[in-house]
XYZ file of C-alpha atoms in Angstrom:
335
model
C 166.415 48.330 33.420
C 167.475 45.457 35.668
C 163.838 44.777 36.454
C 163.451 43.451 32.893
C 165.924 40.689 33.738
C 163.900 39.477 36.745
C 166.979 39.535 38.977
C 164.872 39.087 42.099
C 163.197 35.885 40.877
C 164.280 32.293 40.184
C 164.039 30.187 37.034
C 161.729 27.849 38.918
C 159.291 30.761 39.193
C 159.763 32.065 35.648
C 160.150 28.854 33.646
C 157.383 26.320 34.410
C 156.789 23.517 35.036
C 158.206 23.350 38.551
C 160.957 20.726 38.836
C 160.542 17.936 41.363
C 163.601 17.148 43.534
C 166.123 14.873 41.765
C 166.052 11.152 42.429
C 168.646 9.787 44.910
C 170.768 8.368 42.074
C 170.455 11.408 39.795
C 173.634 12.631 38.102
C 175.677 15.505 39.476
C 174.672 17.641 36.489
C 170.941 17.138 37.114
C 171.389 18.048 40.774
C 173.423 21.118 39.870
C 170.897 22.409 37.333
C 168.075 21.731 39.784
C 169.881 23.845 42.383
C 170.611 26.685 39.951
C 166.938 26.912 39.022
C 166.212 27.790 42.663
C 168.820 30.580 42.883
C 167.852 34.222 42.322
C 168.893 35.245 38.805
C 170.821 38.203 40.192
C 173.049 35.813 42.158
C 174.036 33.571 39.215
C 177.690 33.809 38.222
C 179.490 33.174 34.885
C 180.032 29.460 35.602
C 176.365 29.048 36.550
C 175.189 30.703 33.349
C 177.593 28.577 31.311
C 176.091 25.408 32.815
C 172.507 26.512 32.174
C 173.222 27.596 28.592
C 175.075 24.368 27.770
C 172.010 22.408 28.897
C 169.589 24.766 27.098
C 167.690 25.532 30.283
C 165.354 28.577 30.261
C 167.356 30.309 27.524
C 164.929 33.277 27.164
C 165.883 34.284 30.707
C 169.475 33.064 30.889
C 170.858 34.520 27.637
C 170.020 38.171 28.466
C 171.810 37.681 31.780
C 174.850 36.310 29.981
C 174.915 39.298 27.602
C 174.596 41.699 30.535
C 177.426 39.965 32.356
C 179.625 40.068 29.249
C 179.078 43.798 28.860
C 179.868 44.435 32.497
C 183.025 42.313 32.479
C 184.482 43.506 29.146
C 183.845 47.150 28.346
C 185.667 46.982 25.007
C 182.435 46.186 23.196
C 180.722 49.420 24.121
C 177.344 47.875 23.376
C 175.761 48.877 26.648
C 176.657 52.554 26.258
C 175.634 52.635 22.603
C 172.253 51.034 23.358
C 171.650 53.326 26.318
C 172.364 56.369 24.122
C 170.309 55.173 21.147
C 167.431 53.341 22.799
C 167.550 54.219 26.473
C 168.094 50.600 27.544
C 170.606 47.732 27.349
C 170.386 44.819 24.856
C 167.608 42.329 25.633
C 166.455 39.084 24.017
C 163.580 39.393 21.562
C 163.222 35.680 20.715
C 161.273 33.649 23.259
C 159.576 30.257 23.380
C 156.194 31.878 22.842
C 157.190 33.681 19.592
C 159.505 31.126 17.966
C 158.974 27.747 16.312
C 160.645 24.585 17.540
C 162.506 22.828 14.724
C 163.770 19.750 16.543
C 162.100 16.374 17.065
C 163.069 14.076 19.934
C 164.128 11.259 17.590
C 166.764 9.014 19.076
C 168.985 6.441 17.455
C 170.767 5.866 14.167
C 168.919 6.224 10.858
C 169.853 2.700 9.768
C 168.200 1.176 12.847
C 165.210 -1.019 12.070
C 162.839 -3.242 14.022
C 162.942 -7.013 14.201
C 160.630 -8.860 11.894
C 158.192 -11.102 13.737
C 160.248 -14.128 12.754
C 163.494 -12.517 13.958
C 162.140 -11.499 17.361
C 160.709 -14.986 17.847
C 164.055 -16.572 16.979
C 165.879 -14.206 19.336
C 163.579 -14.836 22.293
C 163.581 -18.598 21.657
C 167.392 -18.584 21.587
C 167.466 -16.724 24.916
C 165.201 -19.412 26.419
C 167.425 -22.151 24.957
C 170.419 -20.757 26.876
C 168.577 -21.410 30.127
C 167.900 -25.030 29.162
C 171.523 -25.553 28.101
C 172.859 -24.180 31.373
C 170.494 -26.363 33.405
C 171.333 -29.519 31.445
C 175.058 -28.838 31.741
C 174.627 -28.183 35.481
C 176.860 -25.157 35.180
C 176.774 -21.758 36.775
C 174.844 -19.091 34.905
C 171.386 -20.616 34.590
C 169.830 -17.950 36.817
C 171.501 -15.144 34.871
C 170.398 -16.678 31.575
C 166.797 -16.892 32.822
C 166.962 -13.302 34.038
C 168.258 -12.056 30.690
C 165.703 -14.053 28.713
C 162.945 -12.390 30.751
C 164.609 -8.983 30.493
C 164.513 -9.074 26.683
C 160.863 -10.109 26.773
C 160.104 -7.091 28.973
C 161.930 -4.716 26.597
C 159.844 -5.982 23.690
C 156.633 -6.574 25.645
C 156.488 -3.042 27.084
C 158.467 -1.105 24.420
C 161.248 0.049 26.750
C 164.624 1.658 26.283
C 167.724 -0.102 27.563
C 168.385 2.318 30.448
C 164.718 2.369 31.439
C 164.839 -1.410 31.690
C 167.988 -1.560 33.805
C 166.544 0.892 36.349
C 163.271 -0.971 36.894
C 162.393 -2.024 40.435
C 160.074 -4.853 41.440
C 157.572 -2.359 42.866
C 157.257 -0.575 39.508
C 154.648 -3.110 38.402
C 151.097 -2.442 39.525
C 147.493 -3.420 38.938
C 145.225 -2.095 36.200
C 141.542 -2.145 37.147
C 140.642 -2.381 33.442
C 142.795 -5.498 32.970
C 142.341 -7.639 36.094
C 143.555 -10.709 34.209
C 147.130 -9.395 34.500
C 147.015 -9.264 38.308
C 149.787 -7.165 39.841
C 151.459 -6.813 36.443
C 148.773 -4.768 34.676
C 150.822 -1.575 34.456
C 154.505 -0.634 34.552
C 155.672 2.646 36.067
C 158.744 3.759 34.091
C 160.481 6.246 36.399
C 163.644 6.852 34.397
C 162.398 7.765 30.938
C 164.580 9.694 28.549
C 165.148 13.226 29.847
C 165.486 16.454 27.941
C 168.791 18.311 28.302
C 169.259 19.606 31.823
C 165.972 18.160 33.027
C 165.180 15.172 35.246
C 164.000 11.823 33.803
C 160.441 11.755 32.509
C 158.003 9.303 34.050
C 155.244 7.399 32.309
C 152.925 4.482 32.962
C 152.951 1.715 30.364
C 149.906 -0.539 30.253
C 150.469 -4.270 29.785
C 149.098 -5.577 26.479
C 150.966 -8.857 25.829
C 149.741 -11.652 28.098
C 152.687 -13.944 27.370
C 155.109 -11.202 28.508
C 153.135 -10.777 31.747
C 153.359 -14.539 32.358
C 157.118 -14.452 31.777
C 157.870 -11.599 34.194
C 155.492 -13.010 36.833
C 157.282 -16.365 36.733
C 160.675 -14.642 36.997
C 159.691 -12.432 39.947
C 157.954 -15.157 41.897
C 160.139 -18.202 41.165
C 163.558 -17.182 39.839
C 164.561 -13.792 41.273
C 164.352 -15.027 44.919
C 167.095 -17.562 44.117
C 169.592 -14.711 43.650
C 169.392 -14.120 47.403
C 168.806 -10.376 47.073
C 165.520 -9.998 48.926
C 166.444 -6.525 50.236
C 167.551 -5.171 46.848
C 164.830 -3.152 45.067
C 166.049 -3.862 41.517
C 164.021 -6.082 39.211
C 167.162 -7.317 37.478
C 169.793 -8.324 40.036
C 173.177 -9.929 39.541
C 174.628 -12.951 41.310
C 176.875 -10.531 43.231
C 173.920 -8.603 44.563
C 174.022 -5.577 42.260
C 171.792 -4.115 39.580
C 172.225 -5.142 35.932
C 173.737 -2.238 33.985
C 172.838 -1.077 30.447
C 176.258 -2.128 29.153
C 175.652 -5.679 30.394
C 172.294 -5.768 28.625
C 173.954 -4.662 25.419
C 176.756 -7.238 25.724
C 174.319 -10.131 26.182
C 172.156 -8.871 23.318
C 175.127 -8.684 20.935
C 176.228 -12.195 21.903
C 172.794 -13.650 21.143
C 172.333 -11.634 17.957
C 175.700 -12.638 16.554
C 175.186 -16.289 17.508
C 171.988 -16.270 15.444
C 173.764 -14.412 12.608
C 171.122 -11.698 12.641
C 171.933 -8.353 10.954
C 174.185 -6.060 12.975
C 171.735 -3.235 12.263
C 169.540 -4.804 14.951
C 170.207 -3.320 18.390
C 168.540 -3.483 21.787
C 166.565 -0.416 20.745
C 165.238 -2.342 17.747
C 162.996 -4.292 20.114
C 161.341 -1.003 21.109
C 160.818 -0.180 17.425
C 159.354 -3.665 16.978
C 156.864 -3.064 19.790
C 155.461 -0.019 17.956
C 155.564 -1.630 14.514
C 153.968 -4.948 15.435
C 151.185 -3.390 17.514
C 150.481 -0.952 14.674
C 150.115 -3.895 12.316
C 147.762 -5.493 14.854
C 145.512 -2.441 14.648
C 146.404 -0.724 17.942
C 145.600 2.998 17.970
C 148.583 5.247 17.165
C 147.767 7.757 19.908
C 147.743 4.930 22.479
C 151.154 3.760 21.278
C 152.499 7.309 21.444
C 151.551 7.461 25.122
C 152.927 3.970 25.770
C 156.427 4.751 24.485
C 156.538 8.268 25.943
C 156.714 10.356 22.765
C 155.606 13.978 22.907
C 155.077 14.108 19.134
C 153.377 11.637 16.818
C 156.172 12.277 14.303
C 158.586 10.422 16.601
C 156.250 7.439 16.806
C 155.924 7.488 13.026
C 159.714 7.181 12.694
C 159.545 4.060 14.881
C 156.938 2.441 12.645
C 158.185 0.153 9.862
C 155.086 -1.752 8.812
C 155.203 -4.651 6.380
C 154.096 -4.573 2.747
C 151.139 -6.831 3.586
C 149.956 -4.354 6.193
C 150.360 -1.431 3.778
C 148.383 -3.259 1.116
C 145.650 -4.107 3.619
C 145.389 -0.449 4.665
C 145.349 0.645 1.026
C 142.539 -1.783 0.244
C 140.604 -0.593 3.263
C 141.042 3.049 2.249
C 140.014 2.464 -1.365
C 137.146 0.069 -0.682
C 134.475 2.784 -0.188
C 135.468 4.550 -3.411
C 135.563 1.357 -5.472
C 132.361 -0.158 -4.112
C 129.591 -0.524 -6.749
C 126.699 1.923 -6.601
C 123.507 0.395 -5.233
C 120.883 -0.420 -7.838
C 118.199 2.246 -8.380
C 114.907 0.638 -7.368
C 112.913 3.267 -9.280
C 114.187 2.080 -12.644
């Protein structure tokens, strides 16, 4: 019955979609799983199966192999013999992706996380700009880094990005959008390191620019400030004064320093700016499906979790929904 286990085929053949080769800076685990998906199932060993199972990769095909291997290695169970005698075959999986229901949503973050209010995000971004002015007036080192970070936070909010996505941006990730020529070369942002599912490579998405002031900020940084770091050959959008790429931990440290200086609630995190992007654009009337695509959510339920609209917006929507029902009937001209 080995033919039922597809021992002469690979997971890449059996479990679509086909995986693209890992990026040059992909983790060792991603590279390992990518390689295992290209190995014939009959050649996978116990350690290989353990890796695939721990990352929940192609479980309908991997778990039967693991059971088979367990029965072959440890005969004390006697399952294989009993099943052969009773059913004429060895144990096989009966639960597959096509006959089971997924119960998990891809929600990330802590339940107490909330977005910035419009006033809070304005205060935060203004404070970041003030740090640039203070450094320039004091003629001290750090003005370039302060300008970089002020722009970085505007990009997180202006394009609804995650912290890691932001740190891995390159200058060439911005491109033109024929439908929005007013944004020039900053009409779209190619996010190449979106949040990945377990054992899978990062997910890509294109985010369209919608906030003109954010486009102006990043254009000014790229064209006038970034060159002063002296890192012309470095691809990163956010470079350090030592010629490296800004790391997520450094983004978080600067965010916490600014937040605490303003005495804003500690419930606000870098990720709160992403929540704010969804919430504020929802209040501005932007289509939910468009926002779902912008932030890279597979399910609308995840986007709904991000949305924390104000009472005024809720009341406006309620009035709009009830208006047709409460409108007076037109007068009958025949009377």
